Amino acid sequence: MPDNNKVVMAEVNCREPGSRELSKIHQAGAGGWPTLKFFNKETGAQGANYVQKTKQKVCDEMKVPSMVASWIEEVGGLSVDLSAPSPSAPAGDAKQQSTASSEL
């Protein structure tokens, strides 16, 4: 969420040598790929896994902007406005257009 310094999205490629230890610690791939985790005050450094909401594959489920927004709202207590364009997203790019606001 580029508009909010309270939300950070990150990707770790577990195939890269520098990421293998982190992948082991967080059991990446244990429930299938991709492994989505979130970290907040309640989960601490261990984080918690994303719980799938539909029968779609996680990678397909999370392509839907409203599903991503719902997850952020659920685990972070944030209000997400999908109509507000992100400064890093070109106009019309629905995948990147979102704004979140609140405290984690």
mmCIF file of N, CA and C in Angstrom, residues 8-57:
data_model
loop_
_atom_site.group_PDB
_atom_site.id
_atom_site.type_symbol
_atom_site.label_atom_id
_atom_site.label_comp_id
_atom_site.label_asym_id
_atom_site.label_seq_id
_atom_site.Cartn_x
_atom_site.Cartn_y
_atom_site.Cartn_z
ATOM 1 N N VAL A 8 2.993 -2.643 4.366
ATOM 2 C CA VAL A 8 4.083 -2.929 3.442
ATOM 3 C C VAL A 8 3.797 -4.271 2.791
ATOM 4 N N MET A 9 3.873 -4.318 1.484
ATOM 5 C CA MET A 9 3.743 -5.568 0.746
ATOM 6 C C MET A 9 5.145 -5.957 0.298
ATOM 7 N N ALA A 10 5.515 -7.199 0.510
ATOM 8 C CA ALA A 10 6.847 -7.651 0.129
ATOM 9 C C ALA A 10 6.763 -9.034 -0.488
ATOM 10 N N GLU A 11 7.729 -9.352 -1.309
ATOM 11 C CA GLU A 11 7.801 -10.661 -1.947
ATOM 12 C C GLU A 11 9.179 -11.242 -1.671
ATOM 13 N N VAL A 12 9.206 -12.526 -1.336
ATOM 14 C CA VAL A 12 10.467 -13.226 -1.120
ATOM 15 C C VAL A 12 10.500 -14.399 -2.094
ATOM 16 N N ASN A 13 11.541 -14.466 -2.909
ATOM 17 C CA ASN A 13 11.715 -15.568 -3.838
ATOM 18 C C ASN A 13 12.523 -16.645 -3.121
ATOM 19 N N CYS A 14 11.855 -17.713 -2.727
ATOM 20 C CA CYS A 14 12.499 -18.771 -1.939
ATOM 21 C C CYS A 14 13.520 -19.567 -2.725
ATOM 22 N N ARG A 15 13.602 -19.352 -4.015
ATOM 23 C CA ARG A 15 14.593 -20.064 -4.830
ATOM 24 C C ARG A 15 15.957 -19.380 -4.777
ATOM 25 N N GLU A 16 15.977 -18.151 -4.305
ATOM 26 C CA GLU A 16 17.236 -17.407 -4.249
ATOM 27 C C GLU A 16 18.003 -17.783 -2.992
ATOM 28 N N PRO A 17 19.307 -17.998 -3.103
ATOM 29 C CA PRO A 17 20.111 -18.447 -1.955
ATOM 30 C C PRO A 17 19.954 -17.592 -0.697
ATOM 31 N N GLY A 18 19.878 -16.280 -0.807
ATOM 32 C CA GLY A 18 19.761 -15.420 0.363
ATOM 33 C C GLY A 18 18.415 -15.511 1.060
ATOM 34 N N SER A 19 17.436 -16.126 0.435
ATOM 35 C CA SER A 19 16.083 -16.213 0.991
ATOM 36 C C SER A 19 15.753 -17.571 1.591
ATOM 37 N N ARG A 20 16.601 -18.530 1.414
ATOM 38 C CA ARG A 20 16.286 -19.904 1.835
ATOM 39 C C ARG A 20 16.079 -20.034 3.340
ATOM 40 N N GLU A 21 16.903 -19.366 4.138
ATOM 41 C CA GLU A 21 16.760 -19.446 5.596
ATOM 42 C C GLU A 21 15.437 -18.822 6.039
ATOM 43 N N LEU A 22 15.103 -17.672 5.482
ATOM 44 C CA LEU A 22 13.836 -17.011 5.799
ATOM 45 C C LEU A 22 12.654 -17.895 5.400
ATOM 46 N N SER A 23 12.763 -18.551 4.269
ATOM 47 C CA SER A 23 11.709 -19.448 3.795
ATOM 48 C C SER A 23 11.512 -20.629 4.740
ATOM 49 N N LYS A 24 12.616 -21.153 5.269
ATOM 50 C CA LYS A 24 12.527 -22.261 6.233
ATOM 51 C C LYS A 24 11.859 -21.802 7.529
ATOM 52 N N ILE A 25 12.287 -20.658 8.032
ATOM 53 C CA ILE A 25 11.738 -20.138 9.289
ATOM 54 C C ILE A 25 10.224 -19.965 9.194
ATOM 55 N N HIS A 26 9.750 -19.477 8.056
ATOM 56 C CA HIS A 26 8.327 -19.192 7.890
ATOM 57 C C HIS A 26 7.573 -20.300 7.172
ATOM 58 N N GLN A 27 8.217 -21.445 6.981
ATOM 59 C CA GLN A 27 7.607 -22.622 6.374
ATOM 60 C C GLN A 27 6.922 -22.301 5.053
ATOM 61 N N ALA A 28 7.606 -21.542 4.224
ATOM 62 C CA ALA A 28 7.064 -21.175 2.920
ATOM 63 C C ALA A 28 6.782 -22.425 2.102
ATOM 64 N N GLY A 29 5.610 -22.478 1.524
ATOM 65 C CA GLY A 29 5.217 -23.604 0.692
ATOM 66 C C GLY A 29 4.612 -24.770 1.442
ATOM 67 N N ALA A 30 4.597 -24.715 2.762
ATOM 68 C CA ALA A 30 4.077 -25.837 3.550
ATOM 69 C C ALA A 30 2.609 -26.120 3.245
ATOM 70 N N GLY A 31 1.850 -25.094 2.937
ATOM 71 C CA GLY A 31 0.432 -25.279 2.604
ATOM 72 C C GLY A 31 0.160 -25.049 1.139
ATOM 73 N N GLY A 32 1.193 -24.990 0.333
ATOM 74 C CA GLY A 32 1.071 -24.708 -1.092
ATOM 75 C C GLY A 32 1.661 -23.354 -1.419
ATOM 76 N N TRP A 33 1.698 -23.070 -2.708
ATOM 77 C CA TRP A 33 2.270 -21.800 -3.165
ATOM 78 C C TRP A 33 1.173 -20.936 -3.730
ATOM 79 N N PRO A 34 1.202 -19.668 -3.607
ATOM 80 C CA PRO A 34 2.146 -18.927 -2.783
ATOM 81 C C PRO A 34 1.788 -19.019 -1.310
ATOM 82 N N THR A 35 2.757 -18.770 -0.461
ATOM 83 C CA THR A 35 2.521 -18.676 0.971
ATOM 84 C C THR A 35 2.378 -17.197 1.294
ATOM 85 N N LEU A 36 1.218 -16.813 1.798
ATOM 86 C CA LEU A 36 0.977 -15.414 2.154
ATOM 87 C C LEU A 36 0.920 -15.308 3.667
ATOM 88 N N LYS A 37 1.688 -14.383 4.202
ATOM 89 C CA LYS A 37 1.733 -14.173 5.650
ATOM 90 C C LYS A 37 1.520 -12.708 5.945
ATOM 91 N N PHE A 38 1.049 -12.432 7.141
ATOM 92 C CA PHE A 38 0.968 -11.054 7.596
ATOM 93 C C PHE A 38 1.604 -10.957 8.966
ATOM 94 N N PHE A 39 2.083 -9.772 9.275
ATOM 95 C CA PHE A 39 2.771 -9.516 10.531
ATOM 96 C C PHE A 39 2.173 -8.264 11.152
ATOM 97 N N ASN A 40 1.808 -8.363 12.412
ATOM 98 C CA ASN A 40 1.330 -7.196 13.151
ATOM 99 C C ASN A 40 1.710 -7.379 14.615
ATOM 100 N N LYS A 41 1.233 -6.508 15.476
ATOM 101 C CA LYS A 41 1.600 -6.587 16.891
ATOM 102 C C LYS A 41 1.169 -7.916 17.513
ATOM 103 N N GLU A 42 0.015 -8.423 17.095
ATOM 104 C CA GLU A 42 -0.486 -9.674 17.672
ATOM 105 C C GLU A 42 0.298 -10.901 17.222
ATOM 106 N N THR A 43 0.734 -10.929 15.976
ATOM 107 C CA THR A 43 1.440 -12.102 15.457
ATOM 108 C C THR A 43 2.924 -12.079 15.781
ATOM 109 N N GLY A 44 3.472 -10.890 15.990
ATOM 110 C CA GLY A 44 4.901 -10.776 16.235
ATOM 111 C C GLY A 44 5.701 -11.175 15.014
ATOM 112 N N ALA A 45 6.955 -11.499 15.231
ATOM 113 C CA ALA A 45 7.875 -11.815 14.136
ATOM 114 C C ALA A 45 7.535 -13.113 13.414
ATOM 115 N N GLN A 46 6.785 -14.009 14.070
ATOM 116 C CA GLN A 46 6.412 -15.269 13.415
ATOM 117 C C GLN A 46 5.359 -15.060 12.344
ATOM 118 N N GLY A 47 4.530 -14.030 12.492
ATOM 119 C CA GLY A 47 3.483 -13.781 11.515
ATOM 120 C C GLY A 47 2.392 -14.840 11.589
ATOM 121 N N ALA A 48 1.435 -14.704 10.718
ATOM 122 C CA ALA A 48 0.340 -15.668 10.610
ATOM 123 C C ALA A 48 0.000 -15.839 9.139
ATOM 124 N N ASN A 49 -0.454 -17.012 8.775
ATOM 125 C CA ASN A 49 -0.771 -17.315 7.389
ATOM 126 C C ASN A 49 -2.111 -16.741 6.973
ATOM 127 N N TYR A 50 -2.198 -16.363 5.714
ATOM 128 C CA TYR A 50 -3.451 -15.960 5.093
ATOM 129 C C TYR A 50 -4.379 -17.171 5.060
ATOM 130 N N VAL A 51 -5.630 -16.975 5.403
ATOM 131 C CA VAL A 51 -6.625 -18.052 5.344
ATOM 132 C C VAL A 51 -7.465 -17.834 4.090
ATOM 133 N N GLN A 52 -7.412 -18.804 3.202
ATOM 134 C CA GLN A 52 -8.128 -18.750 1.939
ATOM 135 C C GLN A 52 -9.624 -18.569 2.170
ATOM 136 N N LYS A 53 -10.268 -17.722 1.352
ATOM 137 C CA LYS A 53 -11.685 -17.406 1.512
ATOM 138 C C LYS A 53 -12.583 -18.071 0.474
ATOM 139 N N THR A 54 -12.007 -18.508 -0.636
ATOM 140 C CA THR A 54 -12.795 -19.109 -1.712
ATOM 141 C C THR A 54 -12.186 -20.461 -2.086
ATOM 142 N N LYS A 55 -12.770 -21.091 -3.083
ATOM 143 C CA LYS A 55 -12.225 -22.365 -3.559
ATOM 144 C C LYS A 55 -11.203 -22.158 -4.672
ATOM 145 N N GLN A 56 -10.975 -20.899 -5.030
ATOM 146 C CA GLN A 56 -9.958 -20.590 -6.034
ATOM 147 C C GLN A 56 -8.571 -20.824 -5.450
ATOM 148 N N LYS A 57 -7.595 -20.946 -6.329
ATOM 149 C CA LYS A 57 -6.210 -20.992 -5.874
ATOM 150 C C LYS A 57 -5.901 -19.648 -5.235
#
